[in-house]
Amino acid sequence: MSFPLNPAQREAVRYVDGPLLVLAGAGSGKTRVIAAKIGHLLAQGHDPGAITAITFTNKAAREMKERVAGLLKAQGAREAADRIAISTFHALGLRIIRADARALGLKPAFSILAPTDIESLVAELLGSTDAARARAAQWTISRWKNALVSPGAAAQLAQNDDEAAAAQAYLRYDDTLRAYQAVDFDDLIALPIALLEAQPEVAARWRQRCAQLLVDEYQDTNPAQYRLLKILAGEAAAFTAVGDDDQAIYGWRGASLDNLAQLPRDYPALKVIKLEQNYRSTVRILRSANALIANNPKLFEKKLWSEHGAGDPIRVTPAADDEAEAEGVVRRILAHKFEHRGRYADYAVLYRGNHQARLFEQQLRAQNVPYTISGGQSYFERTEIKDLVAYLRLIANDDDDPAFIRAITTPKRGVGAATLQKLGAIAGARHESLFAAVFAPEAATTLPARQREILDAFCTLINGLRFRAEREPAGRLLDELVAAIGYDDHLVASCEKREAEARSKSVADFVRWLSTKGEADQRNLLELTQTIALITLLEGQEGAAPDAVHLSTLHAAKGLEFPHVFLVGLEEGILPHRESIANGSVDEERRLMYVGVTRAERSLHLSYCRKRRRAGETVACLPSRFIGELAQDDLRWAGAALPADEAAQEKAVGSERLKNLKAMLAR
């Protein structure tokens, strides 16, 4: 192998005799282990087409592919990399559904509906115009589907009127999706389970393709994903699950730590290997991480350690209020960067909730500091991109009514609500899609001649592009589509000049990106449409990381690392969150703090406010209990007196820093 492995990593790589759980602590090299294990399996003669690695995000899957490709190139087996399936759980589910769509009652060009489409669908099933109520019901239905709760069982489980209404909507929800020839994100797991459990011969075929199964971030799996894993693993159970119970922070979206606890019960022969050597952080950072997480009940005991040396003390800074906190953090970042001649990208500001970002953004802008922020608007959430994607979805699947409605009304072409209502009545009576209803005999007598002509021309355009989609390059068809619908003219007519230019450029970038992707992946326009949907749902388009301070929620920061981390807003009611305190789920909040602490490589800075503006009022704040659970000897409080020997050392270091600064300024 092209890099050294420590003894625990080596054991995990070489164990291929049965089910294996690798407990991989933060920064312990788990991606290295998965890549090395794939190389080891190939060296042992395993078929690359029977190796499947699964992770949770497109970014993680891409990084794993790059790592595996580099390793196999070094081993002289580069061509094998293309045959190894490395993807997210949902991309694997999509592959299974695509391969056996007809067995599930779907045509190959089925649609994957976005959450915004589903929200309006659920609102209609609820008979409600309340968007917040529809979103809550949508979330409840998703939670049931991920827990493999049937619509009938959901009605029995409903604990209040809102859940009872959601259960009623759930009864008709799947039927409505099938009428659209569509699936939602949860179906990408649920439908493969239904298929593989109902058809043993199909299950056997997929077990051959997953004869060696490697699952990353196992602690983030939900009950449905675990069931899919068990089906694919079969009796041979040649799988490697890599995870960390101390980083299980997605319980709120259905992930279950029970999956970790269940593994030894379901697989008595399970071997457990712990990766405890950390390659990321200093000893002081890890000492505090270990002390913090020791307050949680443990499924498996482990303690991180490092050979990186003691490192700097952890700085704790109280702030008068939230504005002072943001100003102080930005000031300290600039001073630290100037002194150490670092990059902006070396610094991350991590917080519990997106609402905390605003003041830090203001301070960074005021100081002309470039920054990136997680949780902002996804590339695919832009109006102009959603408009074009609606056309692509309709070209791929004319049963997709939500896509039809968006496409026919954007740009405006004289088909309004009244026409759509009449068309909807025809479609409902005939049990057809809106697109099919355009060609129904009733349309000729019910719809006005002008609107009928517009609809006929629109459907002819869509049918023509669909016919050509499997025969011609995606880029050419996209250019023709944008021109044919007059989208640039629509932008000029509906937006101010600068906004129209920006949106037009966004459309051009999208067309160029999709054209390049189609050529690189050898996919036609119909296949690319499903790929777009999956990227949209997982995390949006990603580009190269700029040299900028990274603002992020703690949830979004998982899996990342930064030389210098500022953990902010460490107050009772924020972290741990007040709802978690109320419902007794502080353990997950502690794991969230642990994730934040272990993102830091060289320095860690903590801050909290004595007062904070909340709902227009100033309220007093208490420091988070988690600060008190860290290794107290490694904390240095701003304004506190230092021990005599350390004070002398700090003074000497400070004098040296001042001398260096003066020298730099003199130059």
XYZ file of C-alpha atoms in Angstrom:
667
model
C 0.000 0.000 0.000
C 1.158 3.543 -0.755
C 0.739 4.834 2.797
C 1.403 3.370 6.232
C -1.452 2.007 8.308
C -1.434 1.777 12.083
C -2.078 -1.680 13.633
C -5.828 -1.145 14.162
C -6.299 0.189 10.627
C -4.313 -2.730 9.230
C -6.484 -5.218 11.114
C -9.667 -3.583 9.793
C -8.344 -3.668 6.218
C -7.334 -7.331 6.340
C -10.411 -8.748 8.088
C -12.659 -10.218 5.379
C -14.035 -13.295 7.127
C -17.424 -11.938 8.174
C -19.356 -8.924 9.436
C -17.116 -6.142 10.760
C -17.854 -2.955 12.689
C -15.056 -0.378 12.605
C -15.556 2.209 15.353
C -13.720 5.116 13.779
C -13.179 8.079 16.079
C -13.029 11.623 14.692
C -9.941 12.161 12.526
C -8.869 8.517 12.767
C -8.458 7.907 9.033
C -11.647 6.009 8.202
C -11.663 7.007 4.517
C -8.088 5.742 4.296
C -9.216 2.420 5.777
C -12.139 2.013 3.355
C -9.943 2.828 0.347
C -7.203 0.491 1.567
C -9.721 -2.295 2.171
C -10.993 -2.008 -1.392
C -7.381 -2.304 -2.585
C -6.859 -5.328 -0.334
C -10.010 -7.035 -1.664
C -8.809 -6.579 -5.244
C -5.359 -7.877 -4.327
C -7.096 -10.969 -2.873
C -8.780 -11.572 -6.236
C -12.269 -10.223 -5.566
C -14.260 -9.055 -8.586
C -14.333 -5.193 -8.627
C -17.888 -5.394 -10.019
C -18.968 -7.114 -6.783
C -17.605 -4.420 -4.449
C -19.978 -1.666 -3.302
C -19.096 1.229 -1.002
C -21.852 3.430 0.395
C -21.685 6.822 2.074
C -24.078 9.696 2.751
C -23.168 12.664 0.545
C -22.074 13.191 -3.037
C -18.975 14.980 -1.739
C -17.955 12.025 0.449
C -18.586 9.584 -2.405
C -16.507 11.687 -4.785
C -13.617 11.938 -2.300
C -13.734 8.181 -1.750
C -13.652 7.552 -5.517
C -10.622 9.828 -5.850
C -8.867 8.089 -2.946
C -9.601 4.619 -4.365
C -8.561 5.652 -7.890
C -5.250 6.994 -6.582
C -4.592 3.844 -4.577
C -5.454 1.489 -7.437
C -3.331 3.491 -9.853
C -0.390 2.979 -7.485
C -1.209 -0.746 -7.414
C -1.374 -0.883 -11.226
C -5.111 -1.661 -11.209
C -6.506 1.701 -12.345
C -9.083 0.177 -14.740
C -10.707 -1.719 -11.839
C -11.730 1.572 -10.173
C -14.415 2.216 -12.799
C -16.145 -1.084 -11.977
C -16.369 -0.486 -8.222
C -19.701 1.027 -7.166
C -19.060 3.972 -4.822
C -22.144 6.065 -4.162
C -24.611 7.382 -1.626
C -27.350 5.153 -0.213
C -29.886 7.033 -2.321
C -27.845 6.756 -5.531
C -27.630 2.997 -4.974
C -31.395 2.911 -4.430
C -31.872 4.854 -7.662
C -29.718 2.303 -9.525
C -31.885 -0.536 -8.217
C -35.132 1.231 -9.135
C -33.836 2.171 -12.603
C -32.814 -1.418 -13.296
C -36.189 -2.846 -12.232
C -38.567 0.091 -12.660
C -41.248 -1.903 -14.469
C -41.432 -4.411 -11.622
C -42.351 -1.446 -9.381
C -44.991 -0.113 -11.787
C -42.745 2.730 -12.957
C -41.573 3.649 -16.420
C -37.789 4.073 -16.784
C -38.088 7.880 -17.035
C -39.840 8.311 -13.680
C -39.433 11.666 -11.899
C -37.824 12.337 -8.538
C -39.889 15.059 -6.883
C -38.225 17.886 -4.979
C -39.432 18.832 -1.464
C -41.077 22.005 -2.844
C -43.217 19.919 -5.221
C -44.085 17.519 -2.410
C -45.073 20.360 -0.097
C -47.762 21.571 -2.516
C -48.890 17.974 -3.068
C -49.228 17.326 0.674
C -51.041 20.660 1.129
C -53.575 19.545 -1.486
C -54.042 16.157 0.196
C -54.497 17.900 3.556
C -56.989 20.335 2.046
C -54.983 23.169 3.618
C -53.368 26.363 2.353
C -51.200 26.648 5.472
C -47.614 26.170 4.215
C -46.205 25.556 7.698
C -48.808 22.839 8.351
C -48.045 21.205 4.992
C -44.299 21.209 5.717
C -44.887 19.657 9.142
C -47.090 16.932 7.607
C -44.513 16.333 4.866
C -41.805 15.891 7.520
C -44.034 13.522 9.507
C -44.744 11.372 6.431
C -41.018 11.282 5.653
C -40.254 10.191 9.228
C -42.808 7.365 8.953
C -41.418 6.205 5.604
C -37.849 6.154 6.950
C -39.032 4.112 9.935
C -40.868 1.748 7.504
C -44.247 2.620 9.007
C -47.089 1.868 6.583
C -49.957 4.353 6.052
C -52.302 2.047 7.963
C -49.918 1.775 10.912
C -49.334 5.549 10.849
C -53.031 6.136 11.491
C -52.743 3.968 14.617
C -49.585 5.763 15.790
C -50.930 9.311 15.387
C -50.800 11.085 18.757
C -52.594 14.344 17.927
C -54.862 15.955 15.346
C -51.967 17.104 13.143
C -50.477 13.597 12.981
C -53.931 12.115 12.314
C -54.361 14.518 9.379
C -50.864 13.648 8.131
C -51.754 9.925 8.331
C -54.867 10.536 6.228
C -52.770 12.394 3.638
C -50.214 9.574 3.742
C -52.938 7.064 2.720
C -53.336 8.844 -0.640
C -49.800 10.196 -0.955
C -48.085 7.185 -2.558
C -50.990 6.627 -4.972
C -50.681 10.247 -6.089
C -46.932 9.903 -6.609
C -47.466 6.802 -8.751
C -50.084 8.647 -10.821
C -47.360 11.208 -11.567
C -44.939 8.346 -12.303
C -42.793 9.919 -9.598
C -40.931 9.003 -6.431
C -39.752 11.067 -3.483
C -36.355 10.963 -1.779
C -37.511 8.421 0.817
C -38.760 6.084 -1.948
C -35.179 5.684 -3.144
C -34.693 3.453 -0.094
C -38.228 2.177 0.550
C -38.963 0.951 -2.998
C -35.766 -1.129 -3.323
C -36.631 -2.762 0.013
C -40.129 -3.622 -1.241
C -38.744 -4.937 -4.515
C -35.940 -7.054 -3.025
C -38.175 -8.539 -0.332
C -40.902 -9.422 -2.843
C -38.654 -10.851 -5.567
C -35.927 -13.226 -4.282
C -34.338 -13.604 -7.730
C -33.854 -9.840 -8.007
C -32.432 -9.778 -4.467
C -29.974 -12.534 -5.363
C -28.778 -10.547 -8.373
C -28.125 -7.443 -6.281
C -26.413 -9.476 -3.540
C -23.906 -10.627 -6.157
C -23.195 -6.995 -7.046
C -22.756 -6.201 -3.335
C -20.841 -9.339 -2.357
C -18.384 -7.099 -0.505
C -20.262 -4.189 1.089
C -18.600 -1.234 2.826
C -20.788 1.349 4.593
C -19.367 4.675 5.764
C -20.948 6.884 8.486
C -22.955 3.895 9.677
C -24.177 5.780 12.770
C -26.213 8.039 10.445
C -28.331 5.213 9.020
C -32.059 5.130 9.654
C -34.141 1.944 10.066
C -34.928 1.752 6.329
C -31.276 2.025 5.334
C -30.302 -0.659 7.843
C -32.987 -2.974 6.449
C -31.665 -2.407 2.917
C -28.147 -3.168 4.161
C -29.322 -6.443 5.734
C -31.103 -7.510 2.537
C -28.059 -6.776 0.376
C -25.637 -8.416 2.832
C -27.708 -11.614 2.905
C -26.532 -14.679 4.792
C -22.893 -14.221 3.742
C -22.850 -10.886 5.646
C -19.505 -9.865 4.114
C -19.865 -6.230 5.095
C -17.774 -3.592 6.824
C -19.725 -0.918 8.693
C -17.634 2.126 9.629
C -19.062 4.581 12.135
C -18.767 6.455 15.413
C -21.532 6.485 18.022
C -19.990 9.675 19.484
C -20.769 11.525 16.230
C -24.415 10.445 15.903
C -26.072 13.865 15.477
C -28.916 13.195 13.053
C -31.551 11.660 15.318
C -33.852 14.578 14.445
C -33.991 13.411 10.826
C -34.532 9.725 11.547
C -31.020 8.324 12.061
C -31.040 5.736 14.807
C -28.271 4.745 17.211
C -30.314 1.563 17.698
C -28.809 0.411 14.391
C -25.389 0.317 16.077
C -26.739 -1.438 19.145
C -28.622 -3.918 16.926
C -25.607 -5.036 14.903
C -24.125 -7.406 17.559
C -27.601 -8.870 18.162
C -28.318 -9.451 14.450
C -24.787 -10.668 13.745
C -23.387 -12.626 16.730
C -20.138 -13.208 14.811
C -19.616 -9.449 14.423
C -16.002 -8.374 14.906
C -15.453 -4.891 16.399
C -12.242 -2.931 15.755
C -11.644 0.520 17.284
C -9.687 3.288 15.562
C -8.596 5.603 18.373
C -5.466 7.295 17.016
C -6.415 10.776 15.807
C -4.415 12.312 12.947
C -6.104 15.721 13.087
C -5.995 17.439 16.458
C -3.604 18.314 19.264
C -3.547 16.517 22.610
C -5.303 19.372 24.428
C -8.197 19.420 21.969
C -8.620 15.655 22.205
C -8.369 15.681 26.015
C -11.344 18.045 26.140
C -13.245 16.032 23.518
C -12.754 12.838 25.527
C -13.753 14.526 28.803
C -16.894 15.974 27.190
C -18.177 12.794 25.555
C -17.455 10.720 28.701
C -20.628 12.304 30.118
C -22.752 10.334 27.627
C -23.740 6.668 28.056
C -21.566 4.577 25.734
C -22.379 1.778 23.341
C -18.649 1.144 22.915
C -15.837 2.607 25.016
C -13.048 4.385 23.172
C -10.665 7.281 23.790
C -8.955 9.368 21.118
C -5.222 10.038 21.298
C -2.728 11.884 19.145
C 0.985 12.240 18.468
C 0.625 15.907 17.451
C 1.858 17.320 20.765
C 0.030 19.299 23.455
C -0.774 22.323 21.291
C -2.238 25.666 22.354
C -4.632 25.973 25.304
C -8.330 26.236 24.423
C -9.422 29.876 24.665
C -12.772 30.741 26.285
C -14.062 34.282 25.763
C -17.232 35.656 27.371
C -18.839 38.516 25.396
C -21.128 41.284 26.616
C -23.745 40.445 23.956
C -24.131 38.785 20.563
C -22.902 41.834 18.612
C -19.786 42.052 20.783
C -19.232 38.306 20.301
C -19.323 38.583 16.505
C -17.080 41.655 16.488
C -14.581 39.972 18.847
C -14.432 36.729 16.854
C -13.771 38.534 13.566
C -11.140 40.737 15.227
C -9.350 37.667 16.642
C -9.461 35.875 13.277
C -7.859 38.866 11.533
C -5.192 39.262 14.205
C -4.386 35.543 14.178
C -4.248 35.412 10.366
C -1.968 38.485 10.217
C 0.361 37.111 12.852
C 0.610 33.613 11.383
C 0.390 34.666 7.732
C -2.382 32.150 7.242
C -5.244 31.862 4.759
C -8.834 32.863 5.371
C -9.799 29.260 4.612
C -7.866 28.145 7.712
C -10.650 29.557 9.901
C -14.155 28.292 10.643
C -16.925 29.804 12.757
C -19.335 27.089 13.900
C -22.727 27.614 15.532
C -25.855 25.669 16.506
C -28.419 27.338 14.236
C -28.418 29.211 10.910
C -29.973 32.283 12.541
C -26.692 32.895 14.397
C -24.820 33.573 11.148
C -26.235 37.059 10.437
C -24.113 39.070 12.888
C -20.922 37.253 11.866
C -21.708 37.938 8.210
C -22.179 41.634 8.995
C -18.844 41.858 10.800
C -16.987 39.941 8.076
C -18.447 42.176 5.371
C -17.570 45.273 7.384
C -13.929 44.118 7.458
C -13.956 43.053 3.765
C -13.281 39.443 4.770
C -14.372 36.829 2.184
C -16.545 34.054 3.613
C -18.631 31.085 2.590
C -21.717 29.973 4.446
C -23.451 26.622 4.699
C -27.215 26.491 4.631
C -27.446 29.298 2.081
C -29.481 29.045 -1.102
C -28.486 26.018 -3.119
C -27.546 26.549 -6.754
C -30.536 24.405 -7.675
C -32.908 26.501 -5.556
C -32.468 29.497 -7.882
C -35.725 30.321 -9.664
C -34.225 30.207 -13.147
C -32.644 26.782 -12.547
C -35.889 25.359 -11.136
C -37.703 26.699 -14.217
C -35.400 24.854 -16.611
C -35.359 21.699 -14.509
C -39.178 21.642 -14.716
C -38.879 21.433 -18.524
C -36.285 18.668 -18.252
C -38.479 16.698 -15.863
C -41.420 17.004 -18.249
C -39.315 15.927 -21.239
C -38.242 12.860 -19.248
C -41.700 12.072 -17.835
C -44.893 13.640 -19.166
C -46.893 12.227 -16.234
C -45.106 14.740 -13.946
C -47.972 17.189 -13.309
C -46.033 19.601 -11.032
C -43.389 19.984 -13.754
C -46.097 20.507 -16.400
C -47.718 23.327 -14.419
C -44.419 25.158 -13.836
C -43.253 24.752 -17.444
C -46.511 25.778 -19.147
C -46.745 28.936 -17.015
C -43.054 29.984 -17.285
C -42.604 32.000 -19.419
C -46.222 33.189 -19.502
C -47.825 32.155 -22.771
C -51.544 32.735 -22.214
C -52.384 29.612 -20.200
C -53.630 30.653 -16.781
C -55.412 29.196 -13.788
C -58.806 28.939 -15.522
C -57.400 26.892 -18.412
C -55.414 24.676 -16.048
C -58.521 24.084 -13.947
C -60.460 22.905 -17.020
C -57.554 20.753 -18.130
C -57.306 19.320 -14.598
C -60.991 18.349 -14.698
C -60.430 16.480 -17.983
C -57.332 14.740 -16.591
C -59.175 13.780 -13.404
C -62.125 12.313 -15.234
C -59.872 10.288 -17.533
C -57.354 9.335 -14.806
C -54.571 10.775 -16.955
C -51.839 13.347 -16.592
C -52.371 16.994 -17.561
C -50.047 16.469 -20.536
C -52.121 13.527 -21.825
C -55.350 15.496 -21.258
C -54.210 18.082 -23.846
C -54.749 15.406 -26.532
C -58.081 14.136 -25.153
C -61.188 14.652 -27.339
C -62.814 16.652 -24.515
C -60.052 19.273 -24.756
C -61.219 20.255 -28.252
C -64.702 21.130 -26.964
C -63.875 22.394 -23.450
C -60.828 24.620 -23.968
C -60.869 27.918 -25.913
C -59.249 27.674 -29.365
C -56.392 30.082 -28.534
C -55.380 28.191 -25.369
C -55.729 24.864 -27.177
C -53.303 26.050 -29.864
C -50.795 27.161 -27.209
C -51.060 23.839 -25.389
C -50.693 21.849 -28.632
C -47.571 23.812 -29.609
C -46.102 23.386 -26.113
C -46.683 19.610 -26.060
C -45.315 19.271 -29.600
C -42.111 20.999 -28.458
C -41.798 18.655 -25.459
C -42.497 15.531 -27.536
C -39.944 16.581 -30.143
C -37.247 17.101 -27.556
C -38.085 13.779 -25.906
C -37.758 11.952 -29.225
C -34.342 13.549 -29.825
C -33.112 13.213 -26.216
C -31.784 9.655 -26.657
C -30.173 10.457 -30.005
C -28.518 13.875 -29.692
C -26.097 15.571 -27.266
C -27.717 17.098 -24.207
C -25.959 20.462 -24.731
C -27.472 21.015 -28.181
C -30.984 20.223 -26.958
C -30.625 22.495 -23.937
C -29.525 25.432 -26.095
C -32.507 24.863 -28.392
C -34.899 24.601 -25.452
C -33.785 27.908 -23.910
C -34.120 29.621 -27.300
C -37.454 27.990 -28.188
C -39.226 29.110 -25.013
C -37.724 32.610 -25.199
C -36.358 32.378 -21.683
C -33.904 35.275 -21.989
C -36.727 37.534 -23.259
C -38.818 36.380 -20.305
C -36.032 37.429 -17.904
C -35.696 40.848 -19.547
C -39.468 41.391 -19.328
C -39.868 40.225 -15.722
C -36.656 41.381 -13.964
C -34.580 44.509 -13.571
C -31.653 44.734 -16.005
C -28.914 43.625 -13.578
C -30.996 40.735 -12.202
C -31.955 39.614 -15.720
C -28.279 39.563 -16.750
C -27.299 37.602 -13.625
C -30.066 35.038 -14.165
C -29.236 34.713 -17.855
C -25.601 34.001 -16.953
C -26.805 31.449 -14.380
C -28.818 29.682 -17.105
C -25.825 29.684 -19.463
C -23.595 28.253 -16.713
C -26.178 25.553 -15.987
C -26.441 24.562 -19.664
C -22.638 24.465 -19.958
C -22.264 22.399 -16.763
C -24.944 19.908 -17.809
C -23.496 19.608 -21.326
C -20.047 18.841 -19.917
C -21.488 16.356 -17.430
C -23.439 14.600 -20.175
C -20.272 14.172 -22.250
C -18.124 13.085 -19.300
C -20.651 10.586 -17.895
C -21.942 9.410 -21.297
C -25.510 10.254 -20.277
C -28.326 11.594 -22.422
C -30.723 14.336 -21.390
C -33.263 11.908 -19.907
C -30.645 10.226 -17.706
C -29.143 13.552 -16.666
C -32.530 14.732 -15.401
C -32.649 12.047 -12.704
C -29.029 12.821 -11.826
C -29.919 16.498 -11.347
C -32.768 15.561 -9.020
C -30.479 13.415 -6.890
C -27.780 16.103 -6.652
C -30.430 18.681 -5.750
C -31.840 16.560 -2.943
C -28.497 15.541 -1.492
C -26.581 18.794 -1.314
C -26.504 20.987 -4.396
C -23.741 21.648 -6.881
C -20.266 22.041 -5.487
C -17.323 23.971 -6.830
C -13.740 24.468 -5.695
C -13.409 25.808 -2.143
C -12.425 29.507 -2.179
C -9.968 31.157 0.220
C -12.642 32.325 2.643
C -13.647 32.025 6.282
C -16.129 29.170 6.604
C -19.383 29.891 8.450
C -21.333 26.730 9.210
C -23.811 25.050 11.456
C -22.337 22.245 13.529
C -24.472 19.717 11.644
C -23.124 20.867 8.264
C -19.518 20.898 9.556
C -19.463 17.164 10.278
C -16.776 15.488 8.212
C -14.823 18.742 7.771
C -11.673 19.961 9.495
C -10.005 23.347 9.903
C -6.709 24.488 11.423
C -8.508 27.043 13.615
C -12.090 26.719 14.874
C -14.262 29.289 16.656
C -17.206 27.634 18.425
C -19.681 30.427 19.215
C -22.970 30.890 21.064
C -22.106 28.312 23.738
C -25.031 29.091 26.007
C -27.745 27.134 27.753
C -30.778 27.148 25.466
C -28.654 27.365 22.332
C -26.177 24.492 22.827
C -27.719 22.470 24.348
C -30.838 23.697 22.567
C -33.772 24.552 24.796
C -36.023 21.983 23.069
C -33.440 19.265 23.705
C -33.282 20.256 27.357
C -37.074 20.115 27.558
C -37.436 16.707 25.897
C -34.408 15.074 27.518
C -32.237 14.667 24.407
C -29.183 16.531 25.704
C -26.963 13.532 24.829
C -27.297 14.284 21.108
C -26.507 17.957 21.760
C -23.358 16.857 23.604
C -22.387 14.788 20.573
C -22.946 17.900 18.461
C -20.547 19.863 20.697
C -18.089 16.949 20.416
C -18.278 17.153 16.620
C -17.512 20.882 16.838
C -14.526 20.402 19.154
C -13.037 17.661 16.977
C -13.176 19.789 13.794
C -10.181 21.773 15.133
C -6.658 20.813 14.130
C -4.387 23.337 15.878
C -6.456 25.834 17.866
C -9.922 25.977 19.382
C -11.670 29.154 20.532
C -14.940 29.092 22.505
C -17.244 32.038 23.175
C -20.581 32.771 24.790
C -22.691 35.847 25.519
C -23.720 37.231 28.882
C -26.746 38.818 27.190
C -28.418 38.187 23.853
C -31.154 39.793 21.774
C -34.031 37.367 21.409
C -37.455 38.196 19.911
C -36.786 41.913 20.284
C -35.758 41.666 23.934
C -32.419 41.461 25.706
C -32.206 38.351 27.868
C -29.518 37.157 30.291
C -27.572 34.049 29.229
C -25.779 31.279 31.095
C -22.650 29.620 29.678
C -23.283 26.148 28.264
C -22.882 23.239 30.661
C -20.627 21.698 28.024
C -17.853 24.225 28.725
C -17.758 22.899 32.292
C -17.448 19.332 30.976
C -14.232 20.013 29.036
C -10.736 19.368 30.444
C -10.560 22.447 32.674
C -6.761 22.480 32.982
C -6.537 23.059 29.227
C -8.911 26.057 29.168
C -7.687 29.663 29.300
C -10.367 32.211 30.096
C -10.070 35.689 28.616
C -9.210 38.162 31.376
C -8.340 35.452 33.910
C -4.982 35.450 35.694
C -2.493 32.843 34.504
C -0.281 30.676 36.731
C 3.070 32.442 37.409
C 5.232 30.175 35.239
C 2.738 30.233 32.366
C 2.302 34.000 32.711
C 6.060 34.464 32.255
C 6.024 32.161 29.255
C 3.058 34.005 27.721
C 4.793 37.335 28.310
C 7.922 36.110 26.543
C 5.876 34.755 23.634
C 3.920 38.003 23.496
C 7.111 40.070 23.374
C 8.440 37.927 20.550
C 5.157 38.289 18.631
C 5.242 42.075 19.084
C 8.829 42.203 17.818
C 7.847 40.131 14.755
C 4.840 42.342 14.047
C 6.977 45.487 14.211
C 9.487 43.907 11.839
C 6.736 42.957 9.420
C 5.278 46.476 9.510
C 8.721 48.016 8.998
C 9.128 45.970 5.799
